[in-house]
PDB file of C-alpha atoms in Angstrom:
ATOM      1  CA  MET F 430    -188.846 146.991  94.904  1.00 45.00           C
ATOM      2  CA  PRO F 431    -187.047 148.016  98.111  1.00 53.00           C
ATOM      3  CA  SER F 432    -184.637 145.496  99.511  1.00 67.00           C
ATOM      4  CA  ILE F 433    -185.168 144.002 102.939  1.00 77.00           C
ATOM      5  CA  ASP F 434    -182.162 143.950 105.181  1.00 84.00           C
ATOM      6  CA  VAL F 435    -181.454 141.801 108.221  1.00 87.00           C
ATOM      7  CA  ASP F 436    -181.530 144.778 110.584  1.00 89.00           C
ATOM      8  CA  SER F 437    -185.081 145.654 109.510  1.00 90.00           C
ATOM      9  CA  ILE F 438    -186.217 142.103 110.218  1.00 90.00           C
ATOM     10  CA  VAL F 439    -184.448 142.059 113.592  1.00 91.00           C
ATOM     11  CA  GLU F 440    -185.997 145.417 114.534  1.00 93.00           C
ATOM     12  CA  PHE F 441    -189.459 144.182 113.483  1.00 94.00           C
ATOM     13  CA  LYS F 442    -188.989 141.050 115.622  1.00 94.00           C
ATOM     14  CA  GLY F 443    -187.917 143.252 118.526  1.00 95.00           C
ATOM     15  CA  TYR F 444    -191.144 145.257 118.369  1.00 98.00           C
ATOM     16  CA  ALA F 445    -193.164 142.052 118.003  1.00 96.00           C
ATOM     17  CA  ASP F 446    -191.465 140.698 121.130  1.00 96.00           C
ATOM     18  CA  LEU F 447    -192.379 143.885 123.031  1.00 97.00           C
ATOM     19  CA  ILE F 448    -196.018 143.384 122.040  1.00 97.00           C
ATOM     20  CA  ILE F 449    -195.900 139.750 123.215  1.00 94.00           C
ATOM     21  CA  ALA F 450    -194.321 140.884 126.505  1.00 95.00           C
ATOM     22  CA  GLY F 451    -197.158 143.378 126.976  1.00 95.00           C
ATOM     23  CA  ILE F 452    -199.772 140.707 126.303  1.00 93.00           C
ATOM     24  CA  LEU F 453    -198.088 138.333 128.765  1.00 90.00           C
ATOM     25  CA  THR F 454    -198.045 141.102 131.376  1.00 90.00           C
ATOM     26  CA  PHE F 455    -201.572 142.425 131.055  1.00 91.00           C
ATOM     27  CA  SER F 456    -203.694 139.723 129.446  1.00 89.00           C
ATOM     28  CA  PRO F 457    -201.910 136.391 128.893  1.00 88.00           C
ATOM     29  CA  GLN F 458    -205.139 134.572 128.092  1.00 88.00           C
ATOM     30  CA  LEU F 459    -205.277 136.568 124.823  1.00 91.00           C
ATOM     31  CA  LEU F 460    -202.198 134.637 123.770  1.00 90.00           C
ATOM     32  CA  TYR F 461    -202.841 131.276 125.407  1.00 89.00           C
ATOM     33  CA  GLU F 462    -206.500 131.007 124.383  1.00 89.00           C
ATOM     34  CA  SER F 463    -206.213 132.600 120.935  1.00 92.00           C
ATOM     35  CA  PRO F 464    -207.742 130.930 117.881  1.00 94.00           C
ATOM     36  CA  LEU F 465    -204.208 130.231 116.628  1.00 93.00           C
ATOM     37  CA  MET F 466    -203.293 128.361 119.843  1.00 93.00           C
ATOM     38  CA  GLN F 467    -206.594 126.468 119.632  1.00 94.00           C
ATOM     39  CA  LEU F 468    -205.649 125.384 116.104  1.00 95.00           C
ATOM     40  CA  VAL F 469    -202.155 124.314 117.222  1.00 95.00           C
ATOM     41  CA  HIS F 470    -203.745 122.419 120.137  1.00 95.00           C
ATOM     42  CA  ARG F 471    -206.222 120.593 117.876  1.00 95.00           C
ATOM     43  CA  THR F 472    -203.546 119.806 115.297  1.00 95.00           C
ATOM     44  CA  SER F 473    -200.810 118.691 117.692  1.00 95.00           C
ATOM     45  CA  GLY F 474    -202.806 117.347 120.620  1.00 94.00           C
ATOM     46  CA  LEU F 475    -200.592 119.366 122.983  1.00 94.00           C
ATOM     47  CA  GLN F 476    -202.194 121.045 125.981  1.00 92.00           C
ATOM     48  CA  ILE F 477    -203.291 124.664 126.094  1.00 90.00           C
ATOM     49  CA  SER F 478    -201.329 126.661 128.672  1.00 85.00           C
ATOM     50  CA  ASN F 479    -203.341 128.263 131.451  1.00 79.00           C
ATOM     51  CA  GLY F 480    -202.123 131.845 131.540  1.00 71.00           C
ATOM     52  CA  ILE F 481    -204.277 132.943 134.459  1.00 72.00           C
ATOM     53  CA  ALA F 482    -203.786 130.078 136.910  1.00 73.00           C
ATOM     54  CA  PRO F 483    -202.501 131.428 140.270  1.00 74.00           C
ATOM     55  CA  ASP F 484    -199.150 129.692 139.888  1.00 74.00           C
ATOM     56  CA  ALA F 485    -198.767 130.899 136.285  1.00 76.00           C
ATOM     57  CA  VAL F 486    -198.882 134.632 137.036  1.00 79.00           C
ATOM     58  CA  GLY F 487    -195.289 134.942 138.275  1.00 84.00           C
ATOM     59  CA  PHE F 488    -194.053 132.618 135.543  1.00 83.00           C
ATOM     60  CA  ASN F 489    -195.792 134.696 132.857  1.00 83.00           C
ATOM     61  CA  GLN F 490    -194.222 137.864 134.257  1.00 89.00           C
ATOM     62  CA  ALA F 491    -190.761 136.279 134.237  1.00 91.00           C
ATOM     63  CA  ILE F 492    -191.265 135.251 130.599  1.00 91.00           C
ATOM     64  CA  ALA F 493    -192.607 138.737 129.780  1.00 93.00           C
ATOM     65  CA  CYS F 494    -189.475 140.338 131.284  1.00 95.00           C
ATOM     66  CA  MET F 495    -187.207 138.021 129.301  1.00 94.00           C
ATOM     67  CA  VAL F 496    -189.073 138.559 126.025  1.00 95.00           C
ATOM     68  CA  ALA F 497    -189.092 142.351 126.571  1.00 96.00           C
ATOM     69  CA  ALA F 498    -185.343 142.376 127.298  1.00 96.00           C
ATOM     70  CA  ILE F 499    -184.637 140.382 124.140  1.00 94.00           C
ATOM     71  CA  GLY F 500    -186.948 142.668 122.160  1.00 94.00           C
ATOM     72  CA  VAL F 501    -185.172 145.810 123.362  1.00 96.00           C
ATOM     73  CA  GLY F 502    -181.802 144.212 122.581  1.00 92.00           C
ATOM     74  CA  GLN F 503    -182.928 143.439 119.046  1.00 92.00           C
ATOM     75  CA  ILE F 504    -184.198 146.985 118.469  1.00 94.00           C
ATOM     76  CA  VAL F 505    -181.045 148.607 119.843  1.00 93.00           C
ATOM     77  CA  SER F 506    -178.800 146.292 117.847  1.00 89.00           C
ATOM     78  CA  ALA F 507    -180.721 146.913 114.627  1.00 89.00           C
ATOM     79  CA  ARG F 508    -180.630 150.694 115.079  1.00 91.00           C
ATOM     80  CA  MET F 509    -176.921 150.836 115.888  1.00 88.00           C
ATOM     81  CA  GLY F 510    -175.917 149.773 112.406  1.00 78.00           C
ATOM     82  CA  PRO F 511    -175.148 146.564 110.656  1.00 78.00           C
ATOM     83  CA  SER F 512    -175.644 143.832 113.209  1.00 70.00           C
ATOM     84  CA  ASN F 513    -174.000 140.473 113.171  1.00 79.00           C
ATOM     85  CA  PRO F 514    -176.773 138.168 111.920  1.00 81.00           C
ATOM     86  CA  PHE F 515    -175.095 135.124 113.426  1.00 85.00           C
ATOM     87  CA  ILE F 516    -175.912 136.434 116.899  1.00 87.00           C
ATOM     88  CA  PHE F 517    -179.601 136.382 116.011  1.00 85.00           C
ATOM     89  CA  LEU F 518    -179.374 133.161 114.020  1.00 89.00           C
ATOM     90  CA  SER F 519    -177.919 131.378 117.033  1.00 92.00           C
ATOM     91  CA  MET F 520    -180.389 132.981 119.445  1.00 91.00           C
ATOM     92  CA  TYR F 521    -183.490 132.209 117.351  1.00 93.00           C
ATOM     93  CA  ALA F 522    -182.307 128.711 116.426  1.00 95.00           C
ATOM     94  CA  THR F 523    -181.538 127.839 120.054  1.00 96.00           C
ATOM     95  CA  TRP F 524    -184.906 129.135 121.232  1.00 94.00           C
ATOM     96  CA  GLY F 525    -186.666 127.248 118.434  1.00 95.00           C
ATOM     97  CA  VAL F 526    -184.879 123.929 118.891  1.00 97.00           C
ATOM     98  CA  LEU F 527    -185.237 123.972 122.681  1.00 97.00           C
ATOM     99  CA  SER F 528    -188.935 124.807 122.365  1.00 95.00           C
ATOM    100  CA  LEU F 529    -189.525 121.947 119.947  1.00 96.00           C
ATOM    101  CA  ALA F 530    -187.503 119.589 122.140  1.00 97.00           C
ATOM    102  CA  THR F 531    -189.679 120.605 125.085  1.00 96.00           C
ATOM    103  CA  CYS F 532    -192.710 119.487 123.096  1.00 95.00           C
ATOM    104  CA  LEU F 533    -191.287 115.961 123.094  1.00 95.00           C
ATOM    105  CA  THR F 534    -191.735 115.911 126.874  1.00 94.00           C
ATOM    106  CA  GLU F 535    -194.759 116.230 129.114  1.00 92.00           C
ATOM    107  CA  MET F 536    -193.914 119.936 129.528  1.00 91.00           C
ATOM    108  CA  GLY F 537    -194.823 120.675 125.911  1.00 92.00           C
ATOM    109  CA  SER F 538    -197.786 122.853 125.071  1.00 93.00           C
ATOM    110  CA  ALA F 539    -199.410 124.401 122.026  1.00 94.00           C
ATOM    111  CA  THR F 540    -197.803 127.730 122.914  1.00 92.00           C
ATOM    112  CA  VAL F 541    -194.311 126.216 123.200  1.00 94.00           C
ATOM    113  CA  LEU F 542    -194.767 124.408 119.869  1.00 96.00           C
ATOM    114  CA  PHE F 543    -195.849 127.636 118.176  1.00 95.00           C
ATOM    115  CA  THR F 544    -192.896 129.476 119.753  1.00 94.00           C
ATOM    116  CA  GLY F 545    -190.497 126.842 118.421  1.00 96.00           C
ATOM    117  CA  ILE F 546    -191.903 127.016 114.915  1.00 96.00           C
ATOM    118  CA  ASN F 547    -191.926 130.836 115.031  1.00 94.00           C
ATOM    119  CA  HIS F 548    -188.282 131.090 116.078  1.00 94.00           C
ATOM    120  CA  LEU F 549    -187.100 128.541 113.542  1.00 96.00           C
ATOM    121  CA  ALA F 550    -189.024 130.460 110.873  1.00 95.00           C
ATOM    122  CA  PHE F 551    -187.236 133.666 111.881  1.00 92.00           C
ATOM    123  CA  THR F 552    -183.950 131.744 111.755  1.00 93.00           C
ATOM    124  CA  GLY F 553    -184.745 130.811 108.160  1.00 93.00           C
ATOM    125  CA  VAL F 554    -185.775 134.353 107.246  1.00 91.00           C
ATOM    126  CA  ILE F 555    -182.593 135.857 108.711  1.00 89.00           C
ATOM    127  CA  TRP F 556    -180.460 133.209 106.973  1.00 89.00           C
ATOM    128  CA  TYR F 557    -182.240 133.789 103.649  1.00 88.00           C
ATOM    129  CA  PHE F 558    -181.847 137.563 103.651  1.00 85.00           C
ATOM    130  CA  HIS F 559    -178.316 137.493 105.034  1.00 82.00           C
ATOM    131  CA  SER F 560    -177.203 135.056 102.330  1.00 80.00           C
ATOM    132  CA  ARG F 561    -178.486 137.479  99.668  1.00 74.00           C
ATOM    133  CA  VAL F 562    -176.723 140.571 101.001  1.00 63.00           C
ATOM    134  CA  GLN F 563    -173.791 141.776  98.973  1.00 50.00           C
ATOM    135  CA  LYS F 564    -171.007 142.850 101.298  1.00 54.00           C
ATOM    136  CA  LYS F 565    -170.262 146.499 100.731  1.00 52.00           C
ATOM    137  CA  PRO F 566    -166.694 147.633 101.251  1.00 52.00           C
ATOM    138  CA  VAL F 567    -166.176 149.578 104.449  1.00 52.00           C
ATOM    139  CA  LYS F 568    -164.575 153.029 104.140  1.00 57.00           C
ATOM    140  CA  GLY F 569    -160.855 152.867 104.684  1.00 57.00           C
ATOM    141  CA  GLU F 570    -160.458 149.214 103.660  1.00 52.00           C
TER     142      GLU F 570
END
């Protein structure tokens, strides 16, 4: 069975973020009104975000730009060689914790809750696979 390395996971997450950025740019209601968000809404009682409201369009584009930039950074980092997993652990954990904390306020939504859970899950995945990697000696050491 082939082993999974942290860089592969980070690269996968980068491409997933690019897809999310594209959805936010061209059709945000696909994300905000998806069956998964409906389930999170029914389960949590948090509101469904309105991705097509006139005041949401600029906000969605700003989020799309940020998610795309993070996605590209993840892909580049993963392709450049062994990345430092603690960079991604801290980034995903911060995003996850802040998203969940937002859900404790009136600004919370089903989408933000799902984002928090998603990022904390990726934090766990990165931690799990990083903790199982055997450090290989670097040439010249």
